[in-house]
Amino acid sequence: MGDIASLIFKRLGYGLITLLVISIIIFFMVELLPGDIAQAVLGQGATEENLAALREEMGLNKPAVVRYLEWLSGAVVGNFGESIVTGERVSSVITERFINTLFLAAYAAVIAVPFAITLGVIVALLRNTVFDRVANVLTLTSISSPEFFLGYILILYLSVKAQMFPAIASLSADMTFLELLHRTFLPALTLVLVVTAHMMRMTRAAIINLLASPYIEMARLKGTPPWKVIVKHALPNAWAPIINVVALNLAYLITGVVLVEVVFVYPGIGQSLVDAVSKRDFPVVQACCLIFAATFILLNLAADVGAILTNPRLRHPK
Amino acid sequence: MTRRNQKLIDRIAEEARNGRISRRDFMNYSLAAGLTATTATGLWTTKASAQPKSGGTFRWGLHDGNSSDTHDPGTYVTRQMIFLGHTHRSYLTMINGDGSLGPDLATNWEASPDATEWTFELNPAASFHSGKPVTATDVIASLNHHRGDESTSAAKALLTDVTDITADGENTIVVTLARGNADLPWLMTDYHFAICPANDDGTIDWRSGDGSGPYKIEDGEFGVSWLLSRHDGWHGEGAYFDEVRILVLNDPNARQTALVTGDVDAVSLIELKTMALMQRDPNIVIHNIPSAAAITMPMHCDTAPFDNVDVRNALKLAMNRDDIIEKIAFGAATKANDFHHSPAQPYWPEGIEQREYDPDQARSLLRKAGAEGLTVNLSTADSVYAGAVDMAVLYAEHAKAAGINVNVVREPNDGYYSDVWLVKPFTLVSWGARPTPDVMYTLAYKSDAAWNESRWQNERFNELLLQAKSELDDSLRAEMYREMAILAKDDGGTIIPFFNNFVYANRANVGTPDQLAASWENDGARAASRWWFTD
């Protein structure tokens, strides 16, 4: 177990360095965008005079490196600063949005992960049958369509025609949990359709790969029923690649959903990132991107730890 | 009644609601559509000119909102803030449905004979949502927010001539100007000049979101949604809804689907491409309102080849405006005539000859200027206007017939208004509606204006502009604007293809007044206080 702890610490250390590098890259990419924040705020109404006044007020007259270092010195002690445009604390701007994003990701994951893995096991069991082919074609079609298109299709059939679910997932404070689930069902379903294929096919491939191994042959020869061969003998050894793919998809559910948010008007973090980029509001951009980066780093770490825990050979290295 | 007749009658009723046909015409058309006289009379009273009634929650989908917007009226820029501003805050004056100027916080206003001193009397009944009455101090602080070196307001330029604003008692303010300005009461309708409560140090408290408008903010998040409830002490007439819920719906599909499925009661913008499809839905009423917003194509008059007036006029003649309105604006636009004064603004000069597409005359003007086979670069970007690049390409096709080669240069969306507009010699620009011709001309056509986008210098035009600004006699003023329009049309450096219409929609159970204000979408951004539910 000590090995796992040291692995986690080592990886977290690397993760922090990665985040630092990412923050530098993001800062200078925002700097490279044409126009500056004062111009973005005043829009077409900008004159030299009020631009100068606004730049002064926002502290844009300092050199870029100084502004970055000021931000960094706050960030290392957990203070991500204030939004340059609104003057509000970045944490208060983002927290609620991030919770919304996590909720939608969790909603989609709770449906998608069990569904994809179960489906993967079933198609592995029934491989090369009609069911296998149909499941593959359908999931591959849904992963190949852009998510906004899937969203529009779902809106057309389930919202406009059947009128079962609302077309926009706007939230209000006085909603019950059931109402919330009903209102956000279409965006969650869109995400489920997008991530299912990847996880299902990896489950299928990992299991089929193992089915050629001698110990599976042995299990079959001693008369174990096919479903038991897969669930009890093949699946435990297939967990490592499956967990990796699941982690990758979970990260996607958090970081890659901006299109779904736009289509369903869901107030998630992707939308605030897009808004912040359009206004060049660097502290907000920085915070959103670092959250995304940290999500990837942590989920990757979780996948590796999961792979070790499910594999006795890695747990007890000689 | 057949379905087709029903549709016809709905359309007649809709025309009547919008004041486009009279009661007499309504009766005639209805009878022709197969109704009896009694039914038609009943329909006129119930459907066509229904009386407003109170109640309900008005769910309002807006097309332009950003999560980094703020309550600072000086930096209002998105529709979310402009519409919210007209819902929870008040202005001194407002533009009525018929386009005239009416009272909001100010009940009465008067000018000195040279229009350098304006006195506004405030409504003593007006109060903020906090319960505090609106006084001269609040109004002065709110206007000063847009003045002085420290100000970051985008509306600063409108008040540069103001030298002093003083209180004359609790409920009267006096605005002193360096030069006469007959339009000052119109300027006060500008969306930036929202009245906020004053702090003790003469600044305003804009952060709290307090206002003296028809609805007070209960809850909300920038770029997402707002919930407002009726302000019982409001000084105006209307505010029929109990509650207003504003939803920011930036995605056109989400916005229009929400309207179709009844998730919202009204939206601020209908995509022109799908306008015809939406019209088929009997539950939806579409409004197509001519506005003072315009697309302009300024040419730098101090740069060759645009320094020659014949070249400029050839380029104006080389545009087929009807074709552009049909193909790019899907008919939802009003043909313009190369002067920046829309029929939706006061003092519009009638009867000036419309410039039509005439490639032959354009060719002969070019020959006169010795510029045959002219090649020009036209800079544009997608973000300027939906279809801006397509429009430029279409214009290039029109110009080919006059022997002009227009190269369409597609510029990046980001920074278009800082790096391209006013910099490149021939660009395509989108202008929001301004309340009066004086504001528009002063902003973008005056010889020394920072935004004189065509760098046009015309002595007579500038002389008239100054004269008209302080002229309080309406008919003299109208005469001056006519002469200026002709000068801009025949000598100016700006091609103006069209004024775009506002196209927005509501569910059929929403009642709207006979005439809708053209200053912004949704009845001058005041749908929340002017509209009502009919069921």
mmCIF file with all atom_site columns, C-alpha atoms in Angstrom, chain A residues 229-318:
data_model
loop_
_atom_site.group_PDB
_atom_site.id
_atom_site.type_symbol
_atom_site.label_atom_id
_atom_site.label_alt_id
_atom_site.label_comp_id
_atom_site.label_asym_id
_atom_site.label_entity_id
_atom_site.label_seq_id
_atom_site.pdbx_PDB_ins_code
_atom_site.Cartn_x
_atom_site.Cartn_y
_atom_site.Cartn_z
_atom_site.occupancy
_atom_site.B_iso_or_equiv
_atom_site.pdbx_formal_charge
_atom_site.auth_seq_id
_atom_site.auth_comp_id
_atom_site.auth_asym_id
_atom_site.auth_atom_id
_atom_site.pdbx_PDB_model_num
ATOM 1  C CA . VAL A 1 229 ? -17.030 -17.198 -17.585 1.00 0.00 ? 229 VAL A CA 1
ATOM 2  C CA . ILE A 1 230 ? -17.262 -13.587 -18.604 1.00 0.00 ? 230 ILE A CA 1
ATOM 3  C CA . VAL A 1 231 ? -18.454 -11.970 -15.391 1.00 0.00 ? 231 VAL A CA 1
ATOM 4  C CA . LYS A 1 232 ? -16.361 -14.011 -12.938 1.00 0.00 ? 232 LYS A CA 1
ATOM 5  C CA . HIS A 1 233 ? -13.268 -14.883 -14.930 1.00 0.00 ? 233 HIS A CA 1
ATOM 6  C CA . ALA A 1 234 ? -12.795 -12.444 -17.792 1.00 0.00 ? 234 ALA A CA 1
ATOM 7  C CA . LEU A 1 235 ? -14.163 -9.182  -16.376 1.00 0.00 ? 235 LEU A CA 1
ATOM 8  C CA . PRO A 1 236 ? -11.866 -8.920  -13.320 1.00 0.00 ? 236 PRO A CA 1
ATOM 9  C CA . ASN A 1 237 ? -8.834  -9.013  -15.595 1.00 0.00 ? 237 ASN A CA 1
ATOM 10 C CA . ALA A 1 238 ? -10.400 -6.553  -18.025 1.00 0.00 ? 238 ALA A CA 1
ATOM 11 C CA . TRP A 1 239 ? -10.998 -3.803  -15.486 1.00 0.00 ? 239 TRP A CA 1
ATOM 12 C CA . ALA A 1 240 ? -7.759  -1.876  -16.071 1.00 0.00 ? 240 ALA A CA 1
ATOM 13 C CA . PRO A 1 241 ? -8.436  -0.756  -19.663 1.00 0.00 ? 241 PRO A CA 1
ATOM 14 C CA . ILE A 1 242 ? -12.138 -0.234  -18.896 1.00 0.00 ? 242 ILE A CA 1
ATOM 15 C CA . ILE A 1 243 ? -11.389 2.015   -15.930 1.00 0.00 ? 243 ILE A CA 1
ATOM 16 C CA . ASN A 1 244 ? -9.024  4.042   -18.108 1.00 0.00 ? 244 ASN A CA 1
ATOM 17 C CA . VAL A 1 245 ? -11.679 4.643   -20.719 1.00 0.00 ? 245 VAL A CA 1
ATOM 18 C CA . VAL A 1 246 ? -14.316 5.415   -18.092 1.00 0.00 ? 246 VAL A CA 1
ATOM 19 C CA . ALA A 1 247 ? -12.014 8.012   -16.500 1.00 0.00 ? 247 ALA A CA 1
ATOM 20 C CA . LEU A 1 248 ? -11.333 9.592   -19.864 1.00 0.00 ? 248 LEU A CA 1
ATOM 21 C CA . ASN A 1 249 ? -15.051 9.844   -20.577 1.00 0.00 ? 249 ASN A CA 1
ATOM 22 C CA . LEU A 1 250 ? -15.852 11.237  -17.145 1.00 0.00 ? 250 LEU A CA 1
ATOM 23 C CA . ALA A 1 251 ? -13.304 13.963  -17.774 1.00 0.00 ? 251 ALA A CA 1
ATOM 24 C CA . TYR A 1 252 ? -14.993 14.647  -21.091 1.00 0.00 ? 252 TYR A CA 1
ATOM 25 C CA . LEU A 1 253 ? -18.369 14.940  -19.365 1.00 0.00 ? 253 LEU A CA 1
ATOM 26 C CA . ILE A 1 254 ? -16.969 17.788  -17.293 1.00 0.00 ? 254 ILE A CA 1
ATOM 27 C CA . THR A 1 255 ? -14.736 19.569  -19.784 1.00 0.00 ? 255 THR A CA 1
ATOM 28 C CA . GLY A 1 256 ? -16.266 18.956  -23.191 1.00 0.00 ? 256 GLY A CA 1
ATOM 29 C CA . VAL A 1 257 ? -19.895 19.811  -22.739 1.00 0.00 ? 257 VAL A CA 1
ATOM 30 C CA . VAL A 1 258 ? -19.981 23.448  -23.777 1.00 0.00 ? 258 VAL A CA 1
ATOM 31 C CA . LEU A 1 259 ? -21.943 22.686  -26.954 1.00 0.00 ? 259 LEU A CA 1
ATOM 32 C CA . VAL A 1 260 ? -24.554 20.757  -25.007 1.00 0.00 ? 260 VAL A CA 1
ATOM 33 C CA . GLU A 1 261 ? -24.762 23.626  -22.514 1.00 0.00 ? 261 GLU A CA 1
ATOM 34 C CA . VAL A 1 262 ? -25.379 26.085  -25.328 1.00 0.00 ? 262 VAL A CA 1
ATOM 35 C CA . VAL A 1 263 ? -27.978 23.966  -27.102 1.00 0.00 ? 263 VAL A CA 1
ATOM 36 C CA . PHE A 1 264 ? -29.972 23.382  -23.921 1.00 0.00 ? 264 PHE A CA 1
ATOM 37 C CA . VAL A 1 265 ? -29.174 26.761  -22.286 1.00 0.00 ? 265 VAL A CA 1
ATOM 38 C CA . TYR A 1 266 ? -27.744 24.954  -19.272 1.00 0.00 ? 266 TYR A CA 1
ATOM 39 C CA . PRO A 1 267 ? -25.828 27.299  -16.930 1.00 0.00 ? 267 PRO A CA 1
ATOM 40 C CA . GLY A 1 268 ? -22.626 25.251  -16.655 1.00 0.00 ? 268 GLY A CA 1
ATOM 41 C CA . ILE A 1 269 ? -18.972 26.196  -16.465 1.00 0.00 ? 269 ILE A CA 1
ATOM 42 C CA . GLY A 1 270 ? -18.313 25.803  -20.195 1.00 0.00 ? 270 GLY A CA 1
ATOM 43 C CA . GLN A 1 271 ? -20.630 28.715  -20.940 1.00 0.00 ? 271 GLN A CA 1
ATOM 44 C CA . SER A 1 272 ? -18.860 30.969  -18.451 1.00 0.00 ? 272 SER A CA 1
ATOM 45 C CA . LEU A 1 273 ? -15.518 30.025  -20.012 1.00 0.00 ? 273 LEU A CA 1
ATOM 46 C CA . VAL A 1 274 ? -16.766 31.039  -23.458 1.00 0.00 ? 274 VAL A CA 1
ATOM 47 C CA . ASP A 1 275 ? -18.168 34.307  -22.080 1.00 0.00 ? 275 ASP A CA 1
ATOM 48 C CA . ALA A 1 276 ? -14.936 35.038  -20.245 1.00 0.00 ? 276 ALA A CA 1
ATOM 49 C CA . VAL A 1 277 ? -12.800 34.400  -23.329 1.00 0.00 ? 277 VAL A CA 1
ATOM 50 C CA . SER A 1 278 ? -14.969 36.728  -25.409 1.00 0.00 ? 278 SER A CA 1
ATOM 51 C CA . LYS A 1 279 ? -14.442 39.458  -22.816 1.00 0.00 ? 279 LYS A CA 1
ATOM 52 C CA . ARG A 1 280 ? -10.716 38.560  -22.285 1.00 0.00 ? 280 ARG A CA 1
ATOM 53 C CA . ASP A 1 281 ? -11.508 38.168  -18.573 1.00 0.00 ? 281 ASP A CA 1
ATOM 54 C CA . PHE A 1 282 ? -8.276  36.385  -17.811 1.00 0.00 ? 282 PHE A CA 1
ATOM 55 C CA . PRO A 1 283 ? -8.761  35.381  -14.122 1.00 0.00 ? 283 PRO A CA 1
ATOM 56 C CA . VAL A 1 284 ? -12.023 33.610  -14.996 1.00 0.00 ? 284 VAL A CA 1
ATOM 57 C CA . VAL A 1 285 ? -10.533 31.955  -18.085 1.00 0.00 ? 285 VAL A CA 1
ATOM 58 C CA . GLN A 1 286 ? -7.572  30.853  -15.993 1.00 0.00 ? 286 GLN A CA 1
ATOM 59 C CA . ALA A 1 287 ? -9.751  29.412  -13.225 1.00 0.00 ? 287 ALA A CA 1
ATOM 60 C CA . CYS A 1 288 ? -11.992 27.503  -15.665 1.00 0.00 ? 288 CYS A CA 1
ATOM 61 C CA . CYS A 1 289 ? -9.053  26.055  -17.581 1.00 0.00 ? 289 CYS A CA 1
ATOM 62 C CA . LEU A 1 290 ? -7.223  25.052  -14.423 1.00 0.00 ? 290 LEU A CA 1
ATOM 63 C CA . ILE A 1 291 ? -10.351 23.287  -13.186 1.00 0.00 ? 291 ILE A CA 1
ATOM 64 C CA . PHE A 1 292 ? -10.515 21.411  -16.475 1.00 0.00 ? 292 PHE A CA 1
ATOM 65 C CA . ALA A 1 293 ? -6.830  20.538  -16.343 1.00 0.00 ? 293 ALA A CA 1
ATOM 66 C CA . ALA A 1 294 ? -7.086  19.415  -12.727 1.00 0.00 ? 294 ALA A CA 1
ATOM 67 C CA . THR A 1 295 ? -10.073 17.243  -13.666 1.00 0.00 ? 295 THR A CA 1
ATOM 68 C CA . PHE A 1 296 ? -8.008  15.430  -16.258 1.00 0.00 ? 296 PHE A CA 1
ATOM 69 C CA . ILE A 1 297 ? -5.026  15.026  -13.950 1.00 0.00 ? 297 ILE A CA 1
ATOM 70 C CA . LEU A 1 298 ? -7.089  13.712  -11.046 1.00 0.00 ? 298 LEU A CA 1
ATOM 71 C CA . LEU A 1 299 ? -9.195  11.343  -13.131 1.00 0.00 ? 299 LEU A CA 1
ATOM 72 C CA . ASN A 1 300 ? -6.103  9.952   -14.835 1.00 0.00 ? 300 ASN A CA 1
ATOM 73 C CA . LEU A 1 301 ? -4.550  9.397   -11.446 1.00 0.00 ? 301 LEU A CA 1
ATOM 74 C CA . ALA A 1 302 ? -7.740  7.730   -10.253 1.00 0.00 ? 302 ALA A CA 1
ATOM 75 C CA . ALA A 1 303 ? -7.679  5.468   -13.301 1.00 0.00 ? 303 ALA A CA 1
ATOM 76 C CA . ASP A 1 304 ? -4.105  4.364   -12.604 1.00 0.00 ? 304 ASP A CA 1
ATOM 77 C CA . VAL A 1 305 ? -4.796  3.764   -8.939  1.00 0.00 ? 305 VAL A CA 1
ATOM 78 C CA . GLY A 1 306 ? -7.957  1.861   -9.896  1.00 0.00 ? 306 GLY A CA 1
ATOM 79 C CA . ALA A 1 307 ? -5.994  -0.281  -12.339 1.00 0.00 ? 307 ALA A CA 1
ATOM 80 C CA . ILE A 1 308 ? -3.472  -1.170  -9.630  1.00 0.00 ? 308 ILE A CA 1
ATOM 81 C CA . LEU A 1 309 ? -6.126  -1.944  -7.040  1.00 0.00 ? 309 LEU A CA 1
ATOM 82 C CA . THR A 1 310 ? -8.011  -4.285  -9.373  1.00 0.00 ? 310 THR A CA 1
ATOM 83 C CA . ASN A 1 311 ? -4.878  -6.158  -10.382 1.00 0.00 ? 311 ASN A CA 1
ATOM 84 C CA . PRO A 1 312 ? -3.336  -8.299  -7.639  1.00 0.00 ? 312 PRO A CA 1
ATOM 85 C CA . ARG A 1 313 ? -0.110  -8.619  -9.607  1.00 0.00 ? 313 ARG A CA 1
ATOM 86 C CA . LEU A 1 314 ? 0.383   -4.849  -9.539  1.00 0.00 ? 314 LEU A CA 1
ATOM 87 C CA . ARG A 1 315 ? -0.755  -4.668  -5.920  1.00 0.00 ? 315 ARG A CA 1
ATOM 88 C CA . HIS A 1 316 ? 1.901   -7.136  -4.777  1.00 0.00 ? 316 HIS A CA 1
ATOM 89 C CA . PRO A 1 317 ? 4.932   -6.557  -6.984  1.00 0.00 ? 317 PRO A CA 1
ATOM 90 C CA . LYS A 1 318 ? 7.716   -9.080  -6.449  1.00 0.00 ? 318 LYS A CA 1
#
